[in-house]
Coordinates of C-alpha atoms (C1' of nucleotides) in Angstrom, one line a residue:
Chain Q
X1 CA 82.8 81.7 101.7
X2 CA 82.0 81.2 98.1
X3 CA 81.0 84.3 95.8
X4 CA 77.2 84.9 95.5
X5 CA 77.4 85.3 91.8
X6 CA 73.6 85.6 91.1
X7 CA 73.0 88.2 93.8
X8 CA 76.3 90.2 92.9
X9 CA 75.1 90.6 89.0
X10 CA 71.8 91.7 90.3
X11 CA 73.5 94.4 92.6
X12 CA 75.8 95.4 89.6
X13 CA 73.0 95.9 87.2
X14 CA 71.3 98.0 89.6
X15 CA 74.3 100.0 90.7
X16 CA 74.7 103.7 89.8
X17 CA 77.7 105.4 90.6
X18 CA 76.9 108.3 92.8
X19 CA 78.4 110.8 95.2
X20 CA 82.0 110.5 95.2
X21 CA 84.6 113.5 95.0
X22 CA 85.5 114.5 91.5
X23 CA 89.3 113.8 91.3
X24 CA 91.3 114.0 87.9
X25 CA 94.1 111.3 88.0
X26 CA 97.3 111.9 85.8
X27 CA 100.3 109.7 85.2
X28 CA 103.6 111.6 85.3
X29 CA 107.0 110.3 84.3
X30 CA 110.5 110.6 85.6
X31 CA 112.5 109.5 82.6
X32 CA 116.2 108.6 83.1
X33 CA 119.0 107.9 80.5
X34 CA 122.6 108.1 80.8
X35 CA 124.6 110.0 78.2
X36 CA 128.5 111.3 78.3
X37 CA 128.9 109.9 81.7
X38 CA 126.1 111.8 83.4
X39 CA 122.3 111.1 84.2
X40 CA 119.8 113.0 82.2
X41 CA 116.1 113.4 82.5
X42 CA 113.4 114.2 79.9
X43 CA 111.6 117.4 81.0
X44 CA 109.1 119.8 79.0
X45 CA 108.9 123.4 79.4
X46 CA 105.3 124.6 80.2
X47 CA 103.9 126.8 77.4
X48 CA 100.8 127.9 79.4
X49 CA 99.5 128.9 82.8
X50 CA 100.1 127.9 85.6
X51 CA 103.9 127.7 85.9
X52 CA 104.4 129.1 82.4
X53 CA 108.0 128.7 81.2
X54 CA 108.9 126.4 84.0
X55 CA 110.1 122.8 83.6
X56 CA 107.7 120.0 84.2
X57 CA 107.7 116.1 84.0
X58 CA 106.0 114.8 81.0
X59 CA 102.7 113.2 81.9
X60 CA 98.9 113.4 81.3
X61 CA 95.4 112.3 82.3
X62 CA 94.7 108.8 82.8
X63 CA 92.0 107.5 80.3
X64 CA 89.0 105.6 81.4
X65 CA 89.9 102.4 80.1
X66 CA 93.6 102.1 80.9
X67 CA 95.7 101.7 83.9
X68 CA 98.0 104.4 85.3
X69 CA 101.1 102.4 83.8
X70 CA 99.3 102.1 80.4
X71 CA 98.8 105.8 80.5
X72 CA 102.5 106.3 81.6
X73 CA 103.6 104.2 78.5
X74 CA 101.1 106.3 76.1
X75 CA 102.3 109.7 77.6
X76 CA 106.0 108.7 77.2
X77 CA 105.4 108.1 73.6
X78 CA 103.4 111.0 73.1
X79 CA 105.4 113.9 74.8
X80 CA 108.7 112.4 73.9
X81 CA 108.2 111.1 70.4
X82 CA 109.9 107.9 71.5
X83 CA 109.3 104.6 69.6
X84 CA 108.7 102.2 72.6
X85 CA 108.2 99.3 70.3
X86 CA 111.7 99.8 69.2
X87 CA 113.4 101.0 72.3
X88 CA 113.7 99.0 75.5
X89 CA 112.4 100.9 78.3
X90 CA 111.7 100.0 82.0
X91 CA 108.6 101.5 83.6
X92 CA 107.7 101.2 87.2
X93 CA 105.5 102.9 89.6
X94 CA 107.2 105.4 91.9
X95 CA 104.6 107.0 94.1
X96 CA 101.4 109.0 94.1
X97 CA 101.0 112.6 94.9
X98 CA 97.9 113.8 96.2
X99 CA 98.1 117.0 98.0
X100 CA 94.9 118.9 97.6
X101 CA 96.5 122.2 96.3
X102 CA 99.2 120.6 94.3
X103 CA 97.6 121.8 91.2
X104 CA 96.1 125.2 91.6
X105 CA 93.4 124.5 88.9
X106 CA 91.6 121.6 90.3
X107 CA 92.1 118.6 92.2
X108 CA 94.6 116.3 90.5
X109 CA 96.1 113.1 91.8
X110 CA 99.3 112.1 90.2
X111 CA 100.6 108.6 89.9
X112 CA 104.4 109.2 89.3
X113 CA 106.3 106.6 87.3
X114 CA 110.1 105.8 86.7
X115 CA 111.0 105.3 83.2
X116 CA 114.4 104.1 82.3
X117 CA 115.8 104.1 78.9
X118 CA 118.5 102.1 77.3
X119 CA 121.4 103.9 75.7
X120 CA 125.0 103.1 74.8
X121 CA 126.0 105.4 77.7
X122 CA 127.2 108.0 75.3
X123 CA 124.6 109.4 73.2
X124 CA 121.0 110.1 74.4
X125 CA 117.8 108.9 72.6
X126 CA 116.5 111.7 70.3
X127 CA 113.4 113.4 71.6
X128 CA 110.8 115.0 69.3
X129 CA 107.8 117.0 69.9
X130 CA 104.6 115.1 70.1
X131 CA 101.1 116.1 69.6
X132 CA 101.3 118.5 72.5
X133 CA 103.1 121.9 71.8
X134 CA 105.9 121.5 74.3
X135 CA 108.7 119.3 73.4
X136 CA 110.8 117.1 75.9
X137 CA 114.5 118.0 76.2
X138 CA 117.2 116.2 78.2
X139 CA 118.5 117.9 81.2
X140 CA 121.4 116.8 83.5
X141 CA 119.7 115.5 86.6
X142 CA 122.1 116.6 89.2
X143 CA 122.0 120.3 87.9
X144 CA 118.3 120.6 87.3
X145 CA 117.6 119.4 90.8
X146 CA 118.8 122.7 92.1
X147 CA 116.3 124.6 90.1
X148 CA 112.6 125.2 90.7
X149 CA 110.0 123.2 88.9
X150 CA 106.4 123.3 88.0
X151 CA 103.7 121.9 90.7
X152 CA 105.7 119.5 92.9
X153 CA 107.5 118.0 90.2
X154 CA 110.9 118.9 91.8
X155 CA 110.1 116.9 94.8
X156 CA 109.0 114.0 92.4
X157 CA 112.1 114.2 90.5
X158 CA 114.2 113.9 93.6
X159 CA 112.2 111.0 94.8
X160 CA 112.6 109.2 91.6
X161 CA 116.4 109.6 91.7
X162 CA 116.3 108.4 95.3
X163 CA 114.4 105.3 94.4
X164 CA 116.7 104.5 91.3
X165 CA 119.9 105.0 93.4
X166 CA 118.7 102.8 96.2
X167 CA 117.3 100.2 94.0
X168 CA 120.6 99.8 92.3
X169 CA 122.2 98.8 95.4
X170 CA 120.4 95.5 95.6
X171 CA 119.3 94.8 92.1
X172 CA 120.9 95.1 88.7
X173 CA 118.1 97.5 87.3
X174 CA 121.1 99.6 86.2
X175 CA 121.6 97.2 83.2
X176 CA 118.1 98.4 82.0
X177 CA 119.8 101.6 81.0
X178 CA 122.1 100.0 78.8
X179 CA 122.1 97.6 75.7
X180 CA 121.1 94.0 76.3
X181 CA 124.9 93.2 76.2
X182 CA 127.2 95.5 77.8
X183 CA 130.6 95.8 79.4
X184 CA 131.7 96.0 83.0
X185 CA 132.8 99.5 82.4
X186 CA 129.5 100.6 80.8
X187 CA 127.4 99.3 83.9
X188 CA 130.0 101.1 86.3
X189 CA 129.4 104.3 84.3
X190 CA 125.6 103.9 85.0
X191 CA 126.4 103.6 88.6
X192 CA 128.7 106.6 88.7
X193 CA 126.2 108.7 86.8
X194 CA 123.5 108.0 89.1
X195 CA 125.3 108.1 92.2
X196 CA 127.2 111.1 91.1
X197 CA 130.5 109.5 92.5
X198 CA 133.4 107.3 91.2
X199 CA 133.7 103.6 91.9
X200 CA 137.0 101.5 91.9
X201 CA 136.9 99.4 88.8
X202 CA 138.5 96.5 90.2
X203 CA 136.3 96.0 93.2
X204 CA 133.3 96.9 91.0
X205 CA 134.1 94.0 88.6
X206 CA 134.7 91.6 91.6
X207 CA 131.4 92.5 93.2
X208 CA 129.3 92.4 89.9
X209 CA 130.7 89.5 87.9
X210 CA 128.9 86.8 90.0
X211 CA 125.5 88.8 89.5
X212 CA 125.6 89.0 85.7
X213 CA 125.9 86.3 82.9
X214 CA 128.9 86.3 80.8
X215 CA 128.3 85.8 77.0
X216 CA 131.7 84.7 76.6
X217 CA 132.2 87.2 73.9
X218 CA 134.3 90.3 74.0
X219 CA 134.2 93.8 72.5
X220 CA 136.5 94.8 69.7
X221 CA 139.0 96.9 71.7
X222 CA 138.0 100.4 70.5
X223 CA 141.2 102.5 70.6
X224 CA 144.1 101.4 73.0
X225 CA 143.3 98.9 75.9
X226 CA 142.2 95.5 76.3
X227 CA 138.8 94.0 74.9
X228 CA 136.2 93.9 77.6
X229 CA 133.9 91.0 78.2
X230 CA 130.2 91.2 77.3
X231 CA 127.6 90.4 79.8
X232 CA 123.8 90.4 80.2
X233 CA 121.7 90.9 83.2
X234 CA 119.3 88.7 85.0
X235 CA 116.8 89.6 87.7
X236 CA 119.1 88.1 90.6
X237 CA 119.2 90.2 93.6
X238 CA 122.7 91.5 94.6
X239 CA 123.7 89.9 97.9
X240 CA 125.0 91.5 100.1
X241 CA 124.0 94.9 98.4
X242 CA 126.5 96.9 96.9
X243 CA 126.8 100.0 98.9
X244 CA 126.8 103.5 97.6
X245 CA 129.7 105.3 99.0
X246 CA 128.9 107.9 101.7
X247 CA 128.6 111.4 100.1
X248 CA 131.9 113.3 100.3
Chain A
X1 CA 112.5 132.1 84.6
X2 CA 110.4 133.9 87.3
X3 CA 106.7 133.0 87.5
X4 CA 104.2 135.2 85.9
X5 CA 102.0 135.7 88.8
X6 CA 99.6 138.1 87.3
X7 CA 99.1 136.3 84.1
X8 CA 98.7 133.1 85.9
X9 CA 96.0 134.6 88.4
X10 CA 93.9 135.8 85.4
X11 CA 94.2 132.2 83.9
X12 CA 93.3 130.6 87.2
X13 CA 90.2 132.9 87.6
X14 CA 89.1 131.9 84.0
X15 CA 89.8 128.3 84.4
X16 CA 87.0 125.9 84.3
X17 CA 87.6 122.2 85.1
X18 CA 86.5 120.3 82.0
X19 CA 86.7 117.0 80.2
X20 CA 88.8 114.6 82.1
X21 CA 87.9 111.0 82.8
X22 CA 85.6 110.5 86.1
X23 CA 87.7 108.5 88.4
X24 CA 87.0 107.8 92.0
X25 CA 90.0 107.7 94.3
X26 CA 90.1 105.5 97.4
X27 CA 92.8 105.1 100.1
X28 CA 93.1 101.5 101.4
X29 CA 95.1 100.2 104.3
X30 CA 97.4 97.3 105.0
X31 CA 97.5 97.6 108.8
X32 CA 100.0 95.4 110.3
X33 CA 100.5 94.6 114.3
X34 CA 102.5 91.8 116.1
X35 CA 100.6 89.7 118.6
X36 CA 101.7 86.6 120.3
X37 CA 104.5 86.1 118.2
X38 CA 102.7 86.3 114.8
X39 CA 101.9 89.0 112.4
X40 CA 98.3 90.2 112.1
X41 CA 96.6 92.4 109.8
X42 CA 93.1 94.1 110.2
X43 CA 90.5 93.0 107.7
X44 CA 86.9 94.0 107.4
X45 CA 84.3 91.1 106.0
X46 CA 82.0 92.8 103.3
X47 CA 78.5 92.8 104.1
X48 CA 77.4 94.0 100.7
X49 CA 77.9 93.2 97.0
X50 CA 80.3 92.7 95.3
X51 CA 82.4 90.3 97.1
X52 CA 79.9 89.9 99.7
X53 CA 81.1 87.9 102.8
X54 CA 84.8 88.1 101.6
X55 CA 87.7 89.8 103.4
X56 CA 88.7 93.2 102.4
X57 CA 91.2 95.8 103.4
X58 CA 89.7 98.8 105.3
X59 CA 89.8 101.8 103.3
X60 CA 87.4 104.5 101.7
X61 CA 87.1 107.5 99.5
X62 CA 89.6 110.2 99.5
X63 CA 87.7 113.3 100.1
X64 CA 87.8 116.8 98.1
X65 CA 90.0 118.4 100.6
X66 CA 92.4 115.9 102.0
X67 CA 95.4 113.9 100.6
X68 CA 95.4 110.2 100.3
X69 CA 97.4 109.9 103.4
X70 CA 95.1 112.1 105.5
X71 CA 92.2 109.8 104.1
X72 CA 94.2 106.6 105.3
X73 CA 94.4 108.2 108.7
X74 CA 90.8 109.0 108.8
X75 CA 89.6 105.7 107.4
X76 CA 91.8 103.8 109.8
X77 CA 90.2 105.4 112.7
X78 CA 86.8 105.1 111.2
X79 CA 86.8 101.7 110.3
X80 CA 88.9 100.3 113.3
X81 CA 87.9 102.4 116.0
X82 CA 91.4 103.0 116.9
X83 CA 92.2 106.2 118.8
X84 CA 95.1 107.4 116.8
X85 CA 95.8 110.6 119.0
X86 CA 96.7 108.0 121.6
X87 CA 98.3 105.0 119.8
X88 CA 101.5 105.5 117.9
X89 CA 101.0 104.6 114.3
X90 CA 103.3 104.7 111.2
X91 CA 101.7 105.2 107.9
X92 CA 103.5 105.2 104.6
X93 CA 102.3 105.0 101.0
X94 CA 102.5 101.5 99.6
X95 CA 101.5 101.8 95.7
X96 CA 98.7 102.7 93.8
X97 CA 96.2 100.2 92.0
X98 CA 94.7 101.2 88.8
X99 CA 93.7 98.4 86.8
X100 CA 90.4 99.6 85.0
X101 CA 88.3 96.6 85.9
X102 CA 89.5 96.2 89.5
X103 CA 86.3 97.3 91.0
X104 CA 83.4 95.8 88.8
X105 CA 81.0 98.8 90.1
X106 CA 83.0 101.7 88.6
X107 CA 86.4 103.1 88.0
X108 CA 88.3 103.3 91.1
X109 CA 92.0 103.9 91.7
X110 CA 93.2 103.0 95.1
X111 CA 96.1 104.4 96.9
X112 CA 97.3 101.7 99.3
X113 CA 99.0 102.6 102.6
X114 CA 101.1 100.5 104.9
X115 CA 99.9 101.1 108.7
X116 CA 102.1 99.9 111.4
X117 CA 100.6 99.7 115.0
X118 CA 102.6 99.8 118.1
X119 CA 102.0 96.7 120.3
X120 CA 104.0 95.1 123.3
X121 CA 104.3 92.0 120.9
X122 CA 101.6 90.0 122.8
X123 CA 98.1 91.5 122.7
X124 CA 96.7 93.1 119.8
X125 CA 95.0 96.6 119.8
X126 CA 91.2 96.2 120.4
X127 CA 89.3 96.9 117.3
X128 CA 85.7 98.2 117.3
X129 CA 83.0 98.7 114.6
X130 CA 83.1 102.1 113.3
X131 CA 80.3 104.0 111.5
X132 CA 80.4 101.6 108.7
X133 CA 78.6 98.2 109.3
X134 CA 81.5 95.8 108.9
X135 CA 83.9 95.7 112.0
X136 CA 87.6 94.9 111.4
X137 CA 89.1 92.0 113.0
X138 CA 92.6 90.6 113.2
X139 CA 93.8 87.8 111.0
X140 CA 97.2 86.1 111.1
X141 CA 98.9 87.4 107.9
X142 CA 100.7 84.2 106.9
X143 CA 97.5 82.3 106.9
X144 CA 95.0 84.8 105.4
X145 CA 97.3 85.2 102.3
X146 CA 96.6 81.8 101.1
X147 CA 92.7 82.6 101.1
X148 CA 91.0 84.7 98.4
X149 CA 90.0 88.4 99.1
X150 CA 87.7 90.9 97.7
X151 CA 89.0 92.9 94.6
X152 CA 92.7 92.8 94.3
X153 CA 93.3 93.1 98.0
X154 CA 95.1 89.9 98.2
X155 CA 97.8 91.3 96.0
X156 CA 97.8 94.5 97.9
X157 CA 98.3 92.6 101.2
X158 CA 101.1 90.5 99.7
X159 CA 102.9 93.7 98.4
X160 CA 102.5 95.2 101.8
X161 CA 104.1 92.4 103.5
X162 CA 106.9 92.4 101.0
X163 CA 107.5 96.2 101.5
X164 CA 107.6 95.6 105.4
X165 CA 109.9 92.6 105.2
X166 CA 112.3 94.3 102.8
X167 CA 112.4 97.6 104.5
X168 CA 113.0 95.9 107.9
X169 CA 116.4 94.7 106.3
X170 CA 117.8 98.1 106.1
X171 CA 115.8 100.2 108.4
X172 CA 114.7 100.2 112.1
X173 CA 111.2 100.5 111.0
X174 CA 110.3 97.2 113.0
X175 CA 110.6 99.3 116.1
X176 CA 107.6 101.2 115.1
X177 CA 105.5 98.2 116.0
X178 CA 106.8 98.3 119.4
X179 CA 106.4 100.9 122.3
X180 CA 108.9 103.6 122.3
X181 CA 111.3 101.5 124.7
X182 CA 111.7 97.9 124.0
X183 CA 114.1 95.1 124.4
X184 CA 116.3 93.2 121.9
X185 CA 114.0 90.0 122.3
X186 CA 110.8 92.2 121.6
X187 CA 112.6 93.5 118.5
X188 CA 113.8 90.0 117.3
X189 CA 110.1 88.9 117.9
X190 CA 108.9 91.4 115.3
X191 CA 111.5 90.4 112.8
X192 CA 110.6 86.5 113.2
X193 CA 106.9 87.4 112.9
X194 CA 107.1 89.4 109.6
X195 CA 109.8 87.4 108.1
X196 CA 108.2 84.0 109.4
X197 CA 111.4 82.6 110.5
X198 CA 113.7 82.4 113.4
X199 CA 116.8 84.2 114.1
X200 CA 119.8 83.4 116.3
X201 CA 119.5 85.7 119.3
X202 CA 123.2 86.2 119.9
X203 CA 123.8 87.3 116.3
X204 CA 120.9 89.5 116.2
X205 CA 121.9 91.4 119.3
X206 CA 125.4 91.9 117.9
X207 CA 124.1 93.3 114.6
X208 CA 121.3 95.5 116.1
X209 CA 123.1 96.9 119.1
X210 CA 124.9 99.5 117.2
X211 CA 121.8 100.6 115.4
X212 CA 119.9 101.5 118.6
X213 CA 120.1 103.8 121.3
X214 CA 120.6 102.1 124.6
X215 CA 118.5 103.8 127.4
X216 CA 120.9 102.4 130.1
X217 CA 117.9 101.1 131.9
X218 CA 116.7 97.3 132.2
X219 CA 113.4 95.6 132.4
X220 CA 112.1 94.1 135.7
X221 CA 112.9 90.3 134.9
X222 CA 109.5 88.9 134.3
X223 CA 109.7 85.3 135.2
X224 CA 113.1 83.6 135.1
X225 CA 115.9 84.9 132.9
X226 CA 118.1 87.9 133.2
X227 CA 116.7 91.5 132.9
X228 CA 116.9 92.8 129.3
X229 CA 118.2 96.2 128.3
X230 CA 115.8 98.9 127.0
X231 CA 116.6 100.4 123.6
X232 CA 114.9 103.2 121.7
X233 CA 115.1 103.4 117.8
X234 CA 116.5 106.2 115.7
X235 CA 116.2 106.7 112.1
X236 CA 119.8 105.2 111.3
X237 CA 120.0 103.0 108.3
X238 CA 121.4 99.6 108.9
X239 CA 124.6 99.1 107.1
X240 CA 125.3 96.5 105.9
X241 CA 121.6 95.4 105.9
X242 CA 120.4 92.6 108.1
X243 CA 119.7 89.9 105.6
X244 CA 116.4 87.9 105.8
X245 CA 117.5 84.2 105.7
X246 CA 116.8 82.3 102.4
X247 CA 113.2 80.7 102.8
X248 CA 113.5 77.2 103.7
Chain I
dC1 C1' 158.6 93.8 65.6
dT2 C1' 159.4 96.2 69.9
dT3 C1' 158.0 99.6 73.0
dC4 C1' 154.4 102.5 74.9
dG5 C1' 150.2 104.1 76.4
dT6 C1' 145.7 102.5 77.7
dT7 C1' 142.2 99.6 79.6
dA8 C1' 140.3 95.2 81.6
dT9 C1' 141.0 91.9 84.8
dT10 C1' 143.0 89.3 88.5
dA11 C1' 145.6 89.5 93.0
dT12 C1' 146.9 90.7 97.4
dC13 C1' 146.1 92.2 102.2
dA14 C1' 144.4 94.3 106.2
dG15 C1' 140.1 95.3 108.4
dT16 C1' 135.3 94.0 108.9
dA17 C1' 131.0 91.2 109.1
dT18 C1' 128.7 87.1 109.2
dG19 C1' 126.8 82.3 110.8
dA20 C1' 127.1 78.7 114.1
dC21 C1' 127.5 77.7 118.4
dA22 C1' 129.5 77.8 123.1
dA23 C1' 130.2 80.4 127.6
dT24 C1' 129.0 83.6 130.9
dT25 C1' 126.0 86.5 133.4
dA26 C1' 121.6 87.7 136.1
dA27 C1' 117.6 86.9 137.5
dG28 C1' 113.1 84.0 139.9
dA29 C1' 111.3 79.8 141.8
dG30 C1' 111.5 75.8 144.5
Chain R
dC1 C1' 121.7 77.0 147.2
dT2 C1' 120.5 75.0 143.2
dC3 C1' 117.9 74.8 138.9
dT4 C1' 115.8 76.8 135.1
dT5 C1' 115.4 80.4 131.9
dA6 C1' 116.6 84.3 129.4
dA7 C1' 120.1 87.9 128.0
dT8 C1' 124.5 89.0 126.6
dT9 C1' 129.1 88.2 125.3
dG10 C1' 132.7 85.4 123.1
dT11 C1' 134.9 82.2 119.8
dC12 C1' 136.4 80.9 115.3
dA13 C1' 136.3 79.7 110.6
dT14 C1' 134.5 81.8 106.5
dA15 C1' 133.3 85.6 103.6
dC16 C1' 133.2 90.3 102.1
dT17 C1' 135.3 95.3 101.7
dG18 C1' 138.4 99.1 100.3
dA19 C1' 142.7 100.2 98.8
dT20 C1' 146.2 99.3 95.9
dA21 C1' 149.0 96.7 92.9
dA22 C1' 150.2 93.4 89.3
dT23 C1' 149.1 91.3 85.1
dA24 C1' 147.2 90.8 80.5
dA25 C1' 145.5 92.3 76.0
dC26 C1' 145.0 95.3 72.8
dG27 C1' 146.2 99.8 68.9
dA28 C1' 149.5 103.0 67.7
dA29 C1' 154.0 105.0 67.3
dG30 C1' 158.5 104.4 66.0

DNA sequence: CTTCGTTATTATCAGTATGACAATTAAGAG
DNA sequence: CTCTTAATTGTCATACTGATAATAACGAAG
């Protein structure tokens, strides 16, 4: 069946958008970065009703001429002041939240995204207030998960953490939270921060070595200890997966 | 920080929905079922422009007072005539497609869902035309994937298949495409249909047995061959995962 | 320049999982 | 009873895992 281009063009010229429910679409962000051995997320504190004073995910309306992912990048820059042209950032779609009463003001469907920022594992990227009033601040994920949040954002944050934790079992996505070249210990620190656990260094190296590309170079040994090899990540799948230890 | 209920109520009473982009939200469905050893999907053929005559996913607008998932269930019933009260069906969200030009008529954001129907592995559920003109028909997935489809529906179908194939590695979701009680061979047939490959029966049984609950009962041996044990599935995760054989 | 503390990497080993394939068991059909 | 078919169990070499130890490569302190 070949497309009927002429009939289709006539149809489109005559087409008038009509009765469909008026729904606003937003792009919200679960932003993760690793600092001082712990996983942090960028949250804003709401300055107005509803949920005044509570923590919320950064995000905003999807514009008429942009995709949800484009809106996510734009809002990430606007609400955190991050220079995305400079900073490597990984953004992927998480899920869409569409319960009719999730926003008491009006019908809002939110396309949530997962954003991973690259750090050296020690210091977090500086966040600055954007055009909107509320500035984003870093919060330790495993602590803030126990507090209430605005709207259904606590559930979204939990889903984002679960997604990242799961995906790290069978991909090298954890490397997106590090500089392009990193050491095995830096990568292990990301796993430990996200999984909130500790991993045996030797076994971790044995498992990850064949999944990474060895640059052949080594770090300048910082203070005590041998110099570490520098690796880069590719998009290989980890097989069999690196299992997250059962919680306990 | 406790919620300021009084101030919030006043705010909500005064709130008027205002300038946000007008975007229509739809729920589309990738419906899978296994029949005669192959994976099938329910598709409608478009009767009007645009993409007149091409295959499309069933779906429709999300109503003002329903979630995207509720809309998916409703559209599944409407466009396929399936009695969901009777037929066990698994629905989960797949992803949201929001490219600004994905529908030439107007701005439409689609929340795609994955729906798995239970069959005996041989015959497919009967589809009947719903209120809409176009009736859904079953199409073999691995063949229809090579044909063009309306809108971005070919990409959505591909994503749905990838999601199902991947999830079957580490969950027992394949059992959602079978009756509550099923044999090991029936389950293996689902894996083979989705993965489009063959699996060694003995190794499959060894791997899956500890993931399932044995009812202790057996089938009446149909024609030749020993009777098979009947199992039910729980929500255990398969660990380590059952790896899909590398294609070839 | 030797020793010590620290960290990265490699090695060992027992237990478990895998893929390929063979053997056994349990029907129904002729 | 024997043949055919299908389900299940067994075998075996290889690979992977968790725990733990041994080795190697530094900087710093004496």
